[in-house]
Coordinates of C-alpha atoms in Angstrom, one line a residue:
Chain A
M1144 CA 0.2 0.1 -0.3
E1145 CA 2.2 2.2 1.4
N1146 CA 5.3 1.1 -1.9
T1147 CA 2.2 2.2 -3.3
F1148 CA 1.2 5.4 -2.8
R1149 CA 5.2 6.1 -2.9
D1150 CA 5.4 5.5 -6.5
Q1151 CA 2.1 7.4 -7.6
I1152 CA 4.1 9.9 -5.8
K1153 CA 6.5 9.4 -8.5
L1154 CA 5.4 8.6 -11.9
L1155 CA 3.1 12.3 -10.6
S1156 CA 5.8 14.3 -10.2
R1157 CA 7.0 13.0 -13.2
M1158 CA 4.5 13.6 -15.4
L1159 CA 4.4 17.5 -13.6
F1160 CA 8.4 17.6 -14.8
T1161 CA 7.8 16.6 -18.4
F1162 CA 5.1 19.2 -18.6
F1163 CA 7.1 22.1 -17.4
F1164 CA 10.2 21.3 -19.0
L1165 CA 7.7 20.6 -22.5
F1166 CA 6.6 24.0 -22.1
L1167 CA 9.7 25.4 -20.7
I1168 CA 10.7 24.2 -24.6
L1169 CA 7.1 26.2 -25.8
I1170 CA 7.5 29.6 -24.3
G1171 CA 11.6 29.7 -25.3
G1172 CA 9.9 28.8 -29.5
L1173 CA 7.8 31.6 -29.2
F1174 CA 10.7 34.0 -28.5
Y1175 CA 12.9 33.1 -30.1
L1176 CA 10.7 33.4 -33.4
I1177 CA 9.6 37.1 -32.1
D1178 CA 12.7 37.7 -31.3
N1179 CA 13.8 35.9 -35.5
P1180 CA 10.0 37.1 -37.4
E1181 CA 12.2 35.3 -40.2
T1182 CA 12.7 31.9 -39.3
F1183 CA 9.7 30.0 -41.2
E1184 CA 10.2 32.2 -44.4
S1185 CA 13.0 31.5 -47.4
S1186 CA 14.8 34.6 -49.0
K1187 CA 15.1 35.1 -51.5
T1188 CA 17.9 34.0 -53.2
D1189 CA 18.0 30.2 -50.8
S1190 CA 14.7 29.9 -52.5
L1191 CA 16.9 29.6 -56.1
Q1192 CA 19.3 27.5 -55.3
D1193 CA 15.9 25.6 -54.0
V1194 CA 15.3 25.0 -57.4
T1195 CA 17.3 21.3 -58.7
E1196 CA 14.5 20.1 -60.4
A1197 CA 11.2 20.8 -62.4
D1198 CA 8.3 19.7 -61.0
D1199 CA 4.6 20.3 -60.9
K1200 CA 4.8 21.2 -57.6
V1201 CA 5.1 25.4 -56.2
E1202 CA 8.2 25.7 -53.2
N1203 CA 9.6 28.8 -51.6
T1204 CA 7.9 30.5 -53.7
I1205 CA 9.3 30.2 -57.2
D1206 CA 7.0 27.9 -59.6
L1207 CA 8.8 25.4 -59.8
A1208 CA 7.0 23.6 -63.0
N1209 CA 8.2 26.4 -64.3
G1210 CA 10.6 28.9 -63.2
F1211 CA 9.0 31.2 -61.6
I1212 CA 8.3 33.6 -58.7
D1213 CA 4.5 33.0 -57.7
D1214 CA 2.7 35.9 -57.5
E1215 CA -0.4 37.8 -59.4
G1216 CA 0.8 37.8 -62.9
M1217 CA 2.7 34.9 -63.7
E1218 CA -0.1 33.1 -64.7
A1219 CA -0.1 36.5 -68.0
T1220 CA 3.7 36.5 -67.5
I1221 CA 3.7 32.7 -68.1
Q1222 CA 1.3 33.3 -72.0
N1223 CA 3.0 36.4 -72.4
C1224 CA 6.3 36.2 -72.4
T1225 CA 7.4 32.3 -72.7
G1226 CA 5.4 31.6 -76.0
C1227 CA 9.1 33.1 -78.0
H1228 CA 11.5 32.2 -75.7
S1229 CA 12.2 30.7 -72.7
A1230 CA 11.3 31.7 -69.2
Q1231 CA 15.0 31.5 -68.1
L1232 CA 15.9 35.4 -70.1
V1233 CA 13.4 36.9 -68.2
T1234 CA 14.6 35.0 -64.6
Q1235 CA 17.9 36.3 -65.1
N1236 CA 17.3 39.5 -65.7
R1237 CA 16.8 42.3 -63.3
M1238 CA 14.9 46.0 -64.8
S1239 CA 12.5 48.7 -62.9
R1240 CA 9.7 49.0 -63.6
E1241 CA 10.1 51.5 -67.3
G1242 CA 13.1 49.8 -68.2
W1243 CA 10.2 45.6 -68.2
K1244 CA 8.1 48.3 -70.3
A1245 CA 11.3 49.4 -72.8
T1246 CA 11.8 45.4 -73.0
I1247 CA 8.0 44.8 -73.9
K1248 CA 9.2 48.2 -76.2
W1249 CA 11.4 46.9 -78.1
M1250 CA 10.1 43.1 -78.4
Q1251 CA 6.6 44.6 -79.6
E1252 CA 8.2 46.6 -82.0
T1253 CA 11.4 44.1 -83.5
Q1254 CA 10.8 41.1 -82.2
N1255 CA 6.6 40.1 -83.4
L1256 CA 5.0 40.4 -79.3
W1257 CA 1.9 41.1 -79.5
D1258 CA -1.1 44.1 -77.8
L1259 CA -0.8 42.7 -74.2
G1260 CA -4.0 45.2 -73.7
A1261 CA -4.8 45.0 -69.8
N1262 CA -2.5 42.3 -69.0
E1263 CA 0.4 44.4 -69.8
E1264 CA 0.2 46.1 -66.2
L1265 CA -0.7 43.3 -64.8
I1266 CA 2.7 41.7 -66.5
L1267 CA 4.5 44.7 -65.6
T1268 CA 3.2 45.0 -61.5
Y1269 CA 4.5 40.9 -61.7
L1270 CA 7.5 41.7 -63.4
S1271 CA 8.9 45.1 -61.3
K1272 CA 7.0 43.4 -58.0
N1273 CA 9.7 40.3 -58.5
Y1274 CA 12.2 41.0 -61.1
A1275 CA 13.5 44.5 -59.7
P1276 CA 17.6 45.6 -59.3
T1277 CA 19.1 45.1 -56.4
K1278 CA 22.5 48.0 -55.7
K1279 CA 25.4 46.1 -57.1
G1280 CA 28.8 48.8 -57.0
R1281 CA 31.2 48.4 -59.1
R1282 CA 32.6 45.6 -58.4
Q1283 CA 31.1 43.1 -55.2
N1284 CA 32.3 40.1 -53.6
L1285 CA 33.0 36.6 -55.0
E1286 CA 30.7 34.7 -53.7
N1287 CA 29.5 30.8 -52.9
I1288 CA 32.8 29.9 -53.5
E1289 CA 34.0 26.3 -53.1
W1290 CA 36.9 25.6 -51.1
Y1291 CA 38.2 22.0 -51.5
E1292 CA 42.0 21.4 -50.8
L1293 CA 44.7 22.1 -53.0
E1294 CA 46.8 19.3 -54.0
Chain B
M322 CA 10.9 20.7 -68.0
D323 CA 6.2 18.9 -66.8
R324 CA 4.9 18.8 -69.3
R325 CA 1.6 18.0 -67.6
D326 CA 1.8 21.6 -66.3
F327 CA 3.2 23.4 -69.5
S328 CA 0.8 22.0 -71.9
Q329 CA -2.0 23.1 -69.0
K330 CA -0.3 26.8 -69.1
L331 CA -0.7 27.1 -72.6
S332 CA -3.5 27.9 -74.3
L333 CA -3.7 26.3 -77.9
A334 CA -3.1 29.2 -80.0
A335 CA 0.1 30.1 -78.3
M336 CA 1.0 26.5 -78.9
A337 CA 0.5 27.0 -82.3
S338 CA 1.7 30.8 -82.6
I339 CA 5.5 29.1 -81.9
L340 CA 5.1 25.9 -84.0
G341 CA 4.2 28.6 -85.6
T342 CA 1.9 26.8 -87.4
E343 CA -2.3 26.3 -87.4
I344 CA -2.2 22.6 -84.6
V345 CA -5.1 20.3 -86.6
F346 CA -7.8 18.6 -85.0
G347 CA -6.3 20.5 -81.8
N348 CA -9.4 20.1 -80.3
Q349 CA -8.7 16.3 -80.7
M350 CA -5.6 16.6 -79.1
P351 CA -5.6 15.5 -75.8
S352 CA -4.9 18.5 -72.8
T353 CA -2.1 16.0 -71.2
Y354 CA -0.1 15.9 -74.5
L355 CA 2.7 18.2 -75.4
P356 CA 3.2 19.1 -79.2
L357 CA 6.9 16.9 -80.4
G358 CA 8.4 20.4 -82.2
L359 CA 7.5 21.8 -78.1
Q360 CA 10.4 19.2 -75.7
D361 CA 12.5 19.9 -74.8
S362 CA 16.4 18.3 -74.7
D363 CA 19.7 17.9 -72.6
P364 CA 21.7 20.0 -74.2
F365 CA 24.5 18.4 -73.2
K366 CA 24.1 15.4 -75.2
L367 CA 22.8 17.1 -78.4
F368 CA 25.6 19.0 -78.4
K369 CA 28.3 17.7 -76.8
K370 CA 29.0 19.5 -73.7
D371 CA 30.4 19.2 -70.7
G372 CA 28.6 18.7 -67.4
E373 CA 29.7 22.5 -66.2
M374 CA 28.9 24.2 -68.2
E375 CA 26.4 26.2 -67.7
V376 CA 22.9 27.2 -68.8
L377 CA 21.4 30.6 -69.0
N378 CA 18.5 30.3 -71.5
N379 CA 17.2 27.2 -73.3
R380 CA 14.9 28.6 -76.1
P381 CA 16.7 30.6 -78.2
W382 CA 20.2 28.1 -76.2
N383 CA 22.9 29.7 -74.8
I384 CA 25.6 28.1 -72.5
E385 CA 28.8 29.7 -70.9
A386 CA 31.4 27.7 -69.5
K387 CA 33.6 28.5 -66.3
A388 CA 36.8 30.0 -65.2
H389 CA 38.6 27.0 -64.8
L390 CA 36.3 25.0 -67.9
L391 CA 39.1 26.4 -70.2
N392 CA 42.1 26.2 -69.7
D393 CA 42.6 23.8 -72.8
K394 CA 44.9 26.4 -75.1
I395 CA 42.8 25.8 -77.7
T396 CA 39.6 25.9 -76.9
P397 CA 37.7 22.2 -77.8
N398 CA 33.9 22.4 -78.7
K399 CA 33.4 20.9 -75.0
F400 CA 33.9 23.4 -72.9
M401 CA 33.4 25.9 -76.3
F402 CA 30.0 28.4 -74.7
I403 CA 27.1 28.2 -77.7
R404 CA 25.3 32.3 -77.9
N405 CA 22.1 31.7 -80.1
N406 CA 19.8 34.8 -81.5
G407 CA 17.4 32.7 -83.5
K408 CA 16.2 28.9 -83.2
I409 CA 19.3 26.9 -85.5
P410 CA 18.1 25.7 -88.1
E411 CA 17.2 21.6 -88.5
N412 CA 18.3 19.3 -92.2
I413 CA 20.7 21.0 -92.4
D414 CA 22.5 18.9 -96.2
P415 CA 25.9 20.7 -97.0
S416 CA 25.2 18.7 -100.2
T417 CA 23.4 21.2 -101.4
W418 CA 24.6 24.0 -99.4
T419 CA 25.5 27.2 -101.4
L420 CA 27.0 30.9 -100.9
T421 CA 26.0 33.7 -102.5
I422 CA 28.0 36.6 -102.3
D423 CA 25.1 39.5 -103.7
G424 CA 24.5 42.8 -102.2
E425 CA 25.4 46.4 -103.8
S426 CA 28.9 46.9 -104.3
V427 CA 29.5 42.9 -105.8
N428 CA 30.2 43.9 -109.5
R429 CA 28.7 40.3 -110.1
K430 CA 26.9 38.8 -107.6
K431 CA 27.9 34.5 -107.5
T432 CA 27.0 31.3 -106.0
Y433 CA 28.9 28.9 -104.3
T434 CA 28.6 25.1 -103.9
L435 CA 30.5 23.8 -100.5
S436 CA 32.7 21.9 -102.7
E437 CA 33.6 24.1 -104.5
L438 CA 34.9 26.7 -101.7
K439 CA 36.8 23.8 -100.5
T440 CA 38.1 23.1 -103.8
K441 CA 38.7 27.1 -105.8
F442 CA 40.8 28.5 -103.0
P443 CA 43.1 28.0 -100.2
Q444 CA 42.2 26.6 -96.7
Y445 CA 44.5 28.4 -93.7
T446 CA 44.1 27.5 -90.4
Y447 CA 44.0 30.1 -87.8
Q448 CA 43.3 29.9 -83.7
L449 CA 40.3 32.9 -83.5
T450 CA 39.9 34.2 -80.1
L451 CA 35.7 34.8 -79.2
E452 CA 34.7 36.3 -77.1
C453 CA 30.8 36.9 -77.2
G454 CA 30.3 41.1 -76.6
G455 CA 28.2 40.5 -73.1
N456 CA 30.3 38.4 -72.0
G457 CA 30.4 40.5 -68.1
R458 CA 27.7 41.3 -68.5
S459 CA 26.1 40.0 -65.3
E460 CA 28.3 42.4 -63.4
F461 CA 26.3 46.0 -64.4
N462 CA 25.2 48.2 -62.7
P463 CA 22.2 49.3 -62.9
P464 CA 21.8 45.8 -64.7
A465 CA 21.9 45.2 -68.7
K466 CA 19.8 43.8 -70.3
G467 CA 19.7 40.1 -71.7
N468 CA 21.9 36.8 -70.8
Q469 CA 23.5 37.0 -68.4
W470 CA 27.7 36.2 -69.4
T471 CA 30.0 36.0 -66.2
V472 CA 32.8 34.9 -68.0
G473 CA 33.0 31.9 -69.9
A474 CA 31.4 33.1 -72.8
V475 CA 35.4 33.5 -74.3
S476 CA 37.3 30.8 -76.2
C477 CA 40.4 30.7 -78.9
A478 CA 39.6 27.5 -81.6
N479 CA 41.6 26.5 -84.2
W480 CA 39.0 27.7 -87.3
T481 CA 39.4 25.7 -91.0
G482 CA 38.5 27.3 -94.2
V483 CA 39.2 29.6 -96.5
R484 CA 39.9 34.2 -96.6
L485 CA 37.1 35.8 -97.6
R486 CA 39.0 38.1 -99.3
D487 CA 39.9 35.1 -101.7
I488 CA 36.2 34.4 -101.9
L489 CA 35.5 39.1 -102.7
E490 CA 38.6 38.8 -104.8
D491 CA 37.2 36.1 -107.1
V492 CA 33.3 37.8 -107.4
G493 CA 35.0 41.0 -107.9
I494 CA 34.1 44.4 -105.6
K495 CA 33.8 47.7 -106.3
S496 CA 35.5 50.1 -104.7
N497 CA 32.8 52.2 -103.3
A498 CA 32.0 48.2 -100.8
V499 CA 31.7 49.4 -96.5
Y500 CA 30.8 46.7 -95.5
I501 CA 30.5 43.0 -95.4
G502 CA 26.9 42.0 -93.8
Y503 CA 25.7 38.2 -93.4
H504 CA 22.8 36.0 -93.6
A505 CA 22.6 32.7 -92.3
A506 CA 19.6 29.9 -91.6
D507 CA 18.2 30.2 -88.2
T508 CA 15.5 31.4 -87.6
H509 CA 13.0 34.2 -86.0
L510 CA 12.4 33.0 -82.9
S511 CA 9.0 34.3 -83.0
G512 CA 8.7 31.4 -85.5
D513 CA 7.6 34.6 -88.7
P514 CA 9.8 33.4 -91.5
N515 CA 9.9 37.1 -93.1
K516 CA 12.2 37.6 -90.1
E517 CA 16.1 37.4 -89.2
P518 CA 16.9 37.0 -86.1
I519 CA 20.5 38.2 -86.6
S520 CA 22.0 39.4 -89.4
R521 CA 25.2 41.7 -89.2
G522 CA 29.3 42.6 -90.3
V523 CA 32.3 43.8 -90.5
P524 CA 33.7 47.2 -92.3
I525 CA 35.8 46.1 -95.4
S526 CA 38.9 46.2 -93.7
K527 CA 38.0 44.2 -91.2
A528 CA 36.7 41.9 -93.9
M529 CA 39.7 41.3 -95.4
Q530 CA 42.3 40.2 -93.6
D531 CA 44.6 37.6 -94.1
E532 CA 42.0 35.9 -90.5
T533 CA 39.0 36.9 -91.7
L534 CA 37.5 33.2 -93.0
V535 CA 34.3 31.6 -94.4
A536 CA 35.2 28.7 -92.7
F537 CA 34.3 25.0 -92.5
S538 CA 36.4 23.0 -90.1
M539 CA 36.4 23.5 -86.3
N540 CA 39.9 21.5 -84.1
G541 CA 39.4 19.4 -87.6
E542 CA 36.1 18.5 -87.9
D543 CA 33.1 19.1 -89.5
I544 CA 32.0 22.7 -87.2
P545 CA 29.5 21.5 -84.6
I546 CA 25.9 22.5 -85.3
A547 CA 25.7 24.9 -82.4
H548 CA 28.5 26.2 -83.3
G549 CA 27.8 26.7 -87.7
F550 CA 28.1 23.5 -89.7
P551 CA 28.1 23.7 -92.7
L552 CA 29.9 26.9 -93.3
R553 CA 30.8 29.9 -90.4
L554 CA 32.0 33.6 -90.6
V555 CA 34.6 34.5 -88.1
C556 CA 36.4 36.9 -87.6
G557 CA 38.4 37.4 -85.0
G558 CA 39.4 39.5 -82.1
W559 CA 35.8 41.1 -83.1
P560 CA 32.8 40.4 -80.8
A561 CA 31.5 36.8 -82.1
S562 CA 27.9 38.3 -83.2
T563 CA 30.3 39.5 -86.3
S564 CA 31.4 35.2 -86.8
G565 CA 27.9 34.6 -88.5
K566 CA 27.0 30.8 -88.1
W567 CA 25.8 28.7 -91.0
I568 CA 25.6 31.6 -93.4
T569 CA 24.2 31.2 -96.4
R570 CA 25.0 34.5 -98.2
L571 CA 27.1 37.4 -97.4
S572 CA 26.5 40.8 -98.8
V573 CA 29.1 43.5 -100.3
R574 CA 27.1 46.8 -98.7
D575 CA 27.7 50.4 -100.0
V576 CA 26.4 51.4 -96.9
V577 CA 27.4 50.8 -92.4
H578 CA 25.3 46.7 -92.5
D579 CA 21.6 47.8 -91.2
G580 CA 19.9 43.4 -91.1
A581 CA 18.7 42.5 -87.7
K582 CA 21.2 43.8 -84.8
M583 CA 23.5 46.1 -86.5
G584 CA 21.4 49.5 -84.5
G585 CA 19.5 50.2 -82.0
T586 CA 21.2 49.9 -78.3
S587 CA 22.1 46.1 -80.1
Y588 CA 26.1 45.3 -79.5
R589 CA 26.4 49.0 -79.4
V590 CA 27.7 51.5 -76.6
P591 CA 28.1 55.4 -76.1
C592 CA 29.9 57.0 -78.6
E593 CA 30.9 59.2 -74.8
T594 CA 30.1 57.8 -71.8
V595 CA 28.2 58.1 -70.1
A596 CA 27.2 57.5 -66.1
P597 CA 25.3 54.5 -65.3
G598 CA 21.5 53.9 -66.2
S599 CA 21.9 57.0 -68.7
K600 CA 19.8 57.2 -71.5
V601 CA 21.1 57.2 -74.2
E602 CA 19.2 57.8 -78.0
D603 CA 20.5 55.4 -81.0
S604 CA 22.1 58.0 -82.7
N605 CA 24.6 58.8 -80.3
M606 CA 25.2 54.6 -79.5
C607 CA 28.7 53.6 -81.9
I608 CA 28.8 50.1 -82.9
I609 CA 31.6 48.3 -81.5
E610 CA 34.3 46.9 -83.5
S611 CA 37.8 45.0 -81.7
M612 CA 36.9 43.6 -78.4
P613 CA 39.5 45.1 -75.2
V614 CA 42.2 43.5 -73.9
K615 CA 41.3 40.5 -70.6
S616 CA 42.5 37.9 -69.5
L617 CA 40.5 34.8 -67.1
I618 CA 43.2 32.8 -64.6
T619 CA 42.0 30.1 -66.1
Y620 CA 43.9 27.1 -62.9
P621 CA 43.8 27.4 -59.6
K622 CA 39.7 26.9 -60.1
S623 CA 38.9 29.5 -57.8
G624 CA 38.1 28.6 -53.7
A625 CA 42.2 27.1 -53.4
L626 CA 43.0 25.7 -50.5
L627 CA 46.5 25.9 -49.7
K628 CA 49.0 25.0 -47.2
E629 CA 51.3 27.5 -45.9
G630 CA 54.0 27.8 -47.8
K631 CA 53.0 25.8 -50.8
V632 CA 53.4 28.2 -54.4
L633 CA 51.1 28.5 -56.0
K634 CA 51.4 27.5 -59.6
I635 CA 48.7 30.4 -61.9
N636 CA 48.1 30.4 -65.5
G637 CA 46.2 31.3 -67.6
H638 CA 44.9 33.8 -71.5
A639 CA 44.8 36.5 -72.4
W640 CA 43.8 38.8 -74.9
A641 CA 43.4 41.8 -76.8
G642 CA 40.7 42.5 -79.6
E643 CA 42.8 43.2 -82.8
L644 CA 46.7 43.6 -80.8
E645 CA 48.9 41.4 -79.1
V646 CA 48.8 41.9 -75.3
S647 CA 52.2 42.8 -74.3
K648 CA 52.1 42.4 -71.1
M649 CA 50.6 39.8 -68.3
E650 CA 50.4 40.5 -64.4
F651 CA 49.0 39.8 -61.0
S652 CA 48.7 41.0 -57.3
I653 CA 47.3 39.3 -54.1
D654 CA 47.2 42.7 -52.1
F655 CA 43.6 44.1 -54.4
G656 CA 45.8 45.9 -56.1
S657 CA 48.1 47.8 -53.8
T658 CA 50.7 45.9 -55.4
W659 CA 51.8 43.7 -59.6
Q660 CA 53.8 41.6 -59.8
H661 CA 55.2 40.1 -63.5
C662 CA 54.0 36.6 -65.5
T663 CA 55.5 34.8 -67.8
L664 CA 53.2 35.7 -71.3
E665 CA 54.0 33.4 -75.0
K666 CA 53.3 34.8 -77.3
P667 CA 49.8 34.1 -79.6
T668 CA 50.8 31.5 -81.8
N669 CA 48.8 33.5 -83.8
R670 CA 47.4 37.0 -85.4
L671 CA 43.8 37.3 -83.0
A672 CA 44.6 34.0 -81.2
W673 CA 44.8 34.2 -77.4
Q674 CA 48.4 34.4 -75.6
H675 CA 48.6 32.0 -72.5
F676 CA 50.5 33.7 -68.9
D677 CA 51.7 31.3 -66.0
T678 CA 53.9 32.5 -62.4
S679 CA 54.1 30.9 -58.9
V680 CA 52.5 33.2 -56.6
S681 CA 54.2 32.8 -52.7
F682 CA 51.6 33.7 -50.1
P683 CA 53.8 35.4 -47.2
K684 CA 50.6 34.5 -44.2
K685 CA 47.8 32.7 -43.5
G686 CA 44.5 33.4 -45.4
Y687 CA 42.5 34.8 -47.2
Y688 CA 43.8 35.9 -51.2
E689 CA 42.5 37.1 -53.9
V690 CA 44.7 36.6 -56.6
W691 CA 43.6 39.5 -59.6
A692 CA 44.5 39.1 -63.1
R693 CA 45.4 42.2 -65.4
A694 CA 46.5 42.5 -69.2
T695 CA 48.4 45.3 -70.8
D696 CA 47.9 45.8 -74.6
S697 CA 50.5 46.9 -77.2
N698 CA 48.8 50.2 -77.1
G699 CA 49.4 50.5 -73.4
K700 CA 45.7 50.3 -72.6
S701 CA 45.9 47.1 -69.1
Q702 CA 42.4 46.2 -68.0
P703 CA 41.0 47.9 -64.9
M704 CA 40.0 46.1 -62.0
V705 CA 36.2 48.0 -61.3
L706 CA 34.0 48.2 -63.8
P707 CA 34.7 50.1 -67.6
G708 CA 32.0 52.2 -68.7
W709 CA 28.6 50.7 -68.4
N710 CA 26.2 50.8 -71.4
P711 CA 22.9 50.8 -71.2
K712 CA 23.1 46.3 -72.8
G713 CA 25.6 45.7 -70.3
Y714 CA 29.4 45.0 -73.1
L715 CA 32.9 44.9 -73.2
N716 CA 33.3 44.6 -69.2
N717 CA 37.3 43.8 -69.3
A718 CA 36.9 44.4 -65.8
C719 CA 40.3 42.2 -63.7
H720 CA 39.3 38.0 -63.3
R721 CA 40.1 36.8 -60.2
I722 CA 40.3 33.8 -57.7
A723 CA 39.6 32.8 -54.5
V724 CA 42.6 31.5 -52.8
K725 CA 43.1 30.6 -49.2
V726 CA 46.4 29.2 -47.4
V727 CA 45.6 27.3 -43.9

């Protein structure tokens, strides 16, 4: 009888301790998230590197089937831009809205691109938001260096 | 590319416009089916390229090398960059292929078969540097539009063919000849048969140089399909776009050739230097001629970890368009001091030159080995980006590799 009571006490204290421990982890995690709100969002560069295989799912904001960033206007961009050239010719470029507009105009004047109608606004907004230039300066650091031992 | 997904996103009309023809019974085509003409192929197998080559664009095909892949003295096909403006011609038959010389400044139009070209004129082989005008575009700020080439859009292979000059002299050209322009069998991306993807050329003085060839072989074999089989104009030292592939016609013009990609911002830079990001009127843009002095460290590959006290052997190539490279230097202290490399003479005019040297490092740490070539006019490569231009041409800034002494 006495032993059973002791066992029950032991079990109860173990359970209490476990719950307390889990509670600590939860609170700690929440505090970490408050400090690091970007934890569950990948940055754009990360997601670009993630695209190694064509697939039909959308992962990390890049539509893996076509290589475009999944956002409003993507469908219109695919329909109007990838008829003649690959998505890569778009996604490797960075331009301001003005620059994208000038490119569309150039393609209309010289490359048989049709009138985009109401889609032009949508496409321009999509491109200038998702493929905007970043300041690079006059010379950048060497990046993505794969270190290897030289014999 | 996933076919189902791609098909779903493309309407029949869009597919038809890509194929350049109506899809008959298209309404009965299963929605999961992608027509053959649209399917991707493996570019490495298709063009016999090394797996480390970088595909920038698959429609049209644009593929570049990396610095360390270009270590061979004579660039083999597997490491040669591919730059296309249009679609590679299909069903090429060399037995029926002809080259026509026409234009305002020929006495009489004349057509040659491939075998006539090969037997009628003496053949020459030169090692010629071909660099894309936009090589290095990816570094420009503000960014420049187009394929974002890094450093690998350059090659120096052996080209065999006949001199363009010999052909032009056989045809007979007038004294008012200014320019030659090529026309080729590649087709426009839009499928429009009336449009040429690219039709560029060179001034008559460049056309008449010994080394300007109408070539039919590369590195001793038929020119690979992606590089212009069966006939290519080769103008070493100039933007590689002047070296027309799959050529069928050369026009001797009494004006500066005005074919596709000769005007606007194409292969042209501001005649006077402009601030980065400036708008430049077409009338203030000048055609690029000789490419500027440049070099690449092709060994070792960037990222070498070197044991302290060990000497690092480096080597690479340097070229200077129409000119020769007269001096080659390297720096391990970001340009504070420069030391000489051993530099070889070119095999022939317009061939790249090889350099090598041994580098010692004073202590452990992160280093960058910078390379700087100087041409025979005394012009050196800049360490920062050279003059900004709307399309990002002529970036000949020094190449560098990262090294860690551990």
